[in-house]
XYZ file of C-alpha atoms in Angstrom:
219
model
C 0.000 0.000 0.000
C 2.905 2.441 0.598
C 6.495 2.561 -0.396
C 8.585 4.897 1.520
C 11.433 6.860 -0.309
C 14.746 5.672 -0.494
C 18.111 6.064 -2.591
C 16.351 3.473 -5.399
C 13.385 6.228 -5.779
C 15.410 9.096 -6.089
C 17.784 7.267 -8.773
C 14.723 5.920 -10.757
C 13.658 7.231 -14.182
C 10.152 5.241 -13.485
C 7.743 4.090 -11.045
C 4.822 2.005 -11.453
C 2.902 1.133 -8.521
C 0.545 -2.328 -9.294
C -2.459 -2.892 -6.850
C -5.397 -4.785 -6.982
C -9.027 -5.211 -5.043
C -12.173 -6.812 -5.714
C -14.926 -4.086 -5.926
C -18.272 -6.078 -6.250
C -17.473 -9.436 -7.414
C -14.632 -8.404 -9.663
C -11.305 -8.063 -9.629
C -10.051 -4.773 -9.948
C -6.514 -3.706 -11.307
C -4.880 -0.352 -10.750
C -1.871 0.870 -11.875
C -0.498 4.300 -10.006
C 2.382 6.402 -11.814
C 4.565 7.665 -9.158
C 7.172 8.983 -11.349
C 8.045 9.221 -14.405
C 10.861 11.488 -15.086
C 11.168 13.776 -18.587
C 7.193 13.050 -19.055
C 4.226 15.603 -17.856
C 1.745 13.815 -16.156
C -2.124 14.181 -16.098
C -3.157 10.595 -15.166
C -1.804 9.262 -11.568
C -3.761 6.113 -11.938
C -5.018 4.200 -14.682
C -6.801 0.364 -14.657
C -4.884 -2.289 -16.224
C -5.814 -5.755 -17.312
C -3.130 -8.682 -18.177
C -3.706 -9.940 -21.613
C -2.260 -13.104 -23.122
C 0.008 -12.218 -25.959
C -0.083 -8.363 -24.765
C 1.309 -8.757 -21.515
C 0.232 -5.665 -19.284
C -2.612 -3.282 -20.657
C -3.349 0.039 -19.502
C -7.141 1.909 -19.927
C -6.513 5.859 -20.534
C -9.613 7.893 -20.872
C -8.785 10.037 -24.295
C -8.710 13.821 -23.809
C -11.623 15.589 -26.115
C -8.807 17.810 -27.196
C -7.917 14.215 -29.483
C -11.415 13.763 -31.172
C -11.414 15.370 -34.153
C -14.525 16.855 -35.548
C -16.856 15.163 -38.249
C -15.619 14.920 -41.410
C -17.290 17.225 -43.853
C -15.615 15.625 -47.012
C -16.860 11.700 -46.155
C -21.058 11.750 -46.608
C -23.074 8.751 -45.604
C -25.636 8.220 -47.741
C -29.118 7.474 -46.303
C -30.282 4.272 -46.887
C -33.456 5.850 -49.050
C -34.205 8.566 -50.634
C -37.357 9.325 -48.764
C -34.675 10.099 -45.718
C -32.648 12.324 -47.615
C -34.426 15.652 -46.266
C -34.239 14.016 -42.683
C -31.252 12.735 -41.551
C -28.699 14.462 -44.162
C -26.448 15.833 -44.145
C -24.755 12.684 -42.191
C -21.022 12.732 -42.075
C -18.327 10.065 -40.586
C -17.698 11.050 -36.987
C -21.209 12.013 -36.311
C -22.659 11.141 -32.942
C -26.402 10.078 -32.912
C -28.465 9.735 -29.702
C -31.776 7.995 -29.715
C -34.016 7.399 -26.988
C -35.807 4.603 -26.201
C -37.689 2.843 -23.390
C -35.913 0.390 -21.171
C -39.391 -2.128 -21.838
C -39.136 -1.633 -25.897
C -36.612 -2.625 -28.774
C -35.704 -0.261 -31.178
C -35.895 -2.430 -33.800
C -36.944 0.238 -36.592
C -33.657 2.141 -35.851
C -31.321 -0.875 -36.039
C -32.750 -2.183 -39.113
C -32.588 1.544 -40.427
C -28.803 1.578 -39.558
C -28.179 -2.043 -41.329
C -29.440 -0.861 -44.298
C -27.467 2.693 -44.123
C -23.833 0.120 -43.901
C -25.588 -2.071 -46.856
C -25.724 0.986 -49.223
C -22.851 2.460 -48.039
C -20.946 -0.405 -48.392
C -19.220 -0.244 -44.853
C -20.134 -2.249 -41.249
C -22.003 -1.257 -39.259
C -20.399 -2.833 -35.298
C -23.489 -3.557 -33.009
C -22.433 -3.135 -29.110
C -25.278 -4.545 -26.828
C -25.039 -4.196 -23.147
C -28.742 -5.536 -22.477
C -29.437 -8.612 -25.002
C -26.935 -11.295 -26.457
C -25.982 -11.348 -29.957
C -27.942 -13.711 -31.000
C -31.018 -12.252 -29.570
C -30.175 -9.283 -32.110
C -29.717 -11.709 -34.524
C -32.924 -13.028 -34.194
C -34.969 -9.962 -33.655
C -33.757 -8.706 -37.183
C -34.395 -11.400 -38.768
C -38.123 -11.330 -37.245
C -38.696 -7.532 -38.750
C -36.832 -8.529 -42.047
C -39.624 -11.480 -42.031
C -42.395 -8.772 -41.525
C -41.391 -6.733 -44.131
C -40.860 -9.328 -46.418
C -44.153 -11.406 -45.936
C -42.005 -14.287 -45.835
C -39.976 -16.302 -43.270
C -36.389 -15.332 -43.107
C -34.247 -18.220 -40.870
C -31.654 -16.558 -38.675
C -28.549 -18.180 -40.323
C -29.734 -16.880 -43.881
C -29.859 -13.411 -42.344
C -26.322 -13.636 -41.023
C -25.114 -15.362 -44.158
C -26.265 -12.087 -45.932
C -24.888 -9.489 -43.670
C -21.942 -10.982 -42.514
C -19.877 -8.594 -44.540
C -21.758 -5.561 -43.151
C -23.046 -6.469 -39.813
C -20.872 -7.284 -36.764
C -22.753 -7.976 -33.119
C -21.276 -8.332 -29.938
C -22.796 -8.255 -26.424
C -21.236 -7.995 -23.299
C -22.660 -7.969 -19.328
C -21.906 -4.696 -17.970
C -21.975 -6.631 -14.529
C -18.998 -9.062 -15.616
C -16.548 -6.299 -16.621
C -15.575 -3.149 -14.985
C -16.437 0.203 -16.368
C -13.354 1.072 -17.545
C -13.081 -2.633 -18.935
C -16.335 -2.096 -21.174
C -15.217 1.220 -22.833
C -11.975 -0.228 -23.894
C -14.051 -3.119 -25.813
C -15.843 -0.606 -27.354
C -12.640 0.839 -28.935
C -10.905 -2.796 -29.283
C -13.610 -3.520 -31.651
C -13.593 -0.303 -33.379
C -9.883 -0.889 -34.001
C -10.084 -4.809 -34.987
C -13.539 -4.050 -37.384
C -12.600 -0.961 -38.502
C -16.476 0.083 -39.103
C -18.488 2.748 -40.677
C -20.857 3.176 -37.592
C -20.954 1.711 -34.069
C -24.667 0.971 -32.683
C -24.495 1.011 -28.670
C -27.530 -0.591 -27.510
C -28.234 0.537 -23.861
C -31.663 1.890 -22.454
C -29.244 2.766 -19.189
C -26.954 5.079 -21.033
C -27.989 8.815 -20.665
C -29.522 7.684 -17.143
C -29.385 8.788 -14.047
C -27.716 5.760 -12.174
C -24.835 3.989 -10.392
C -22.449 1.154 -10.900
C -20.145 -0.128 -13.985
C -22.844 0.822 -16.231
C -23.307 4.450 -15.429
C -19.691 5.026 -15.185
C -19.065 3.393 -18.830
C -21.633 5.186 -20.079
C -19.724 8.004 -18.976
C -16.552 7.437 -20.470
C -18.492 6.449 -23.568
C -19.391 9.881 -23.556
């Protein structure tokens, strides 16, 4: 818990301090910066997770200062031209909120952004934090069904999409906060998508726990 100073200390260019607790039922691992000599610091402590292959993995918040803005040059085309008067002008880095409540779906949304990576040629990465993936899955295939007249399997629905549609769900009560930002962002990196979809009624709430606090950093 404490290290007091010493002649090692004073000669070192670096020092990490490693801790870890359970908070809840999960493990929690937290890396303090006590020095670091010739570098400014603006983060004393930081979570870290130990990944095979990656060894030691630190989770630092971005500053807004290194979002840039949307970019005016790359349009996304609607997915209709009906829409064209409402949603456009849509440009990459745009953030979209909708609404929705906790009890219903939005199904009409979802489907509305599928189509938008179909004609745009790009994936669209679906992030749920209330259903599984395959509940998605299967609810999309349901309103592609309705719209269709005719029954649509599940698997046929994947095989279709699978170069535009990419779903994955995690429990915001098996990760820490910090934990379920940085999948966000892992996935972002390893799909490289046109749009991310992140499915939470809780996000924009008034709450406490993992879920609140990712939903902060999300923002």
């Amino acid at each position: 818990e404490r290290i007091e100073p010493g002649d090692i200390e004073f000669v070192a260019d670096t020092i990490l301090i490693l801790r870890h607790s359970v908070v809840g039922r999960l493990l929690y691992r937290e890396i303090e910066i006590r020095k670091a000599r010739g570098a400014p610091l603006s983060v004393a402590r930081a979570i870290f997770t130990m990944r095979e292959g990656e060894g030691i993995k630190m989770y630092v918040p971005p500053r807004l200062t290194e979002i840039p803005p949307p970019n005016v040059d790359a349009a996304v085309k609607p997915p209709c031209k009906g829409l064209d008067g409402i949603l456009s002008p849509l440009h990459m880095g745009m953030i979209i909120y909708i609404s929705y409540p906790p009890h219903l779906f939005p199904v009409n949304s979802l489907l509305l952004m599928i189509a938008s990576a179909v004609v745009n040629r790009g994936k669209l990465l679906i992030i749920s934090y209330e259903v599984s993936s395959e509940y998605i899955w299967y609810i999309v295939a349901e309103l592609i069904s309705r719209y269709l007249g005719t029954r649509v399997s599940i698997e046929r629905v994947k095989e279709v999409l699978q170069d535009y549609v990419v779903v994955e769900a995690y429990s915001p009560a098996s990760y820490t906060s910090e934990e379920l930002y940085y999948l966000v962002l892992e996935n972002v990196e390893k799909v490289k998508p046109l749009a991310v979809a992140v499915l939470s009624s809780t996000i924009g709430s008034v709450g406490e726990g993992s879920i609140k606090r990712s939903s902060d950093l999300l923002y």
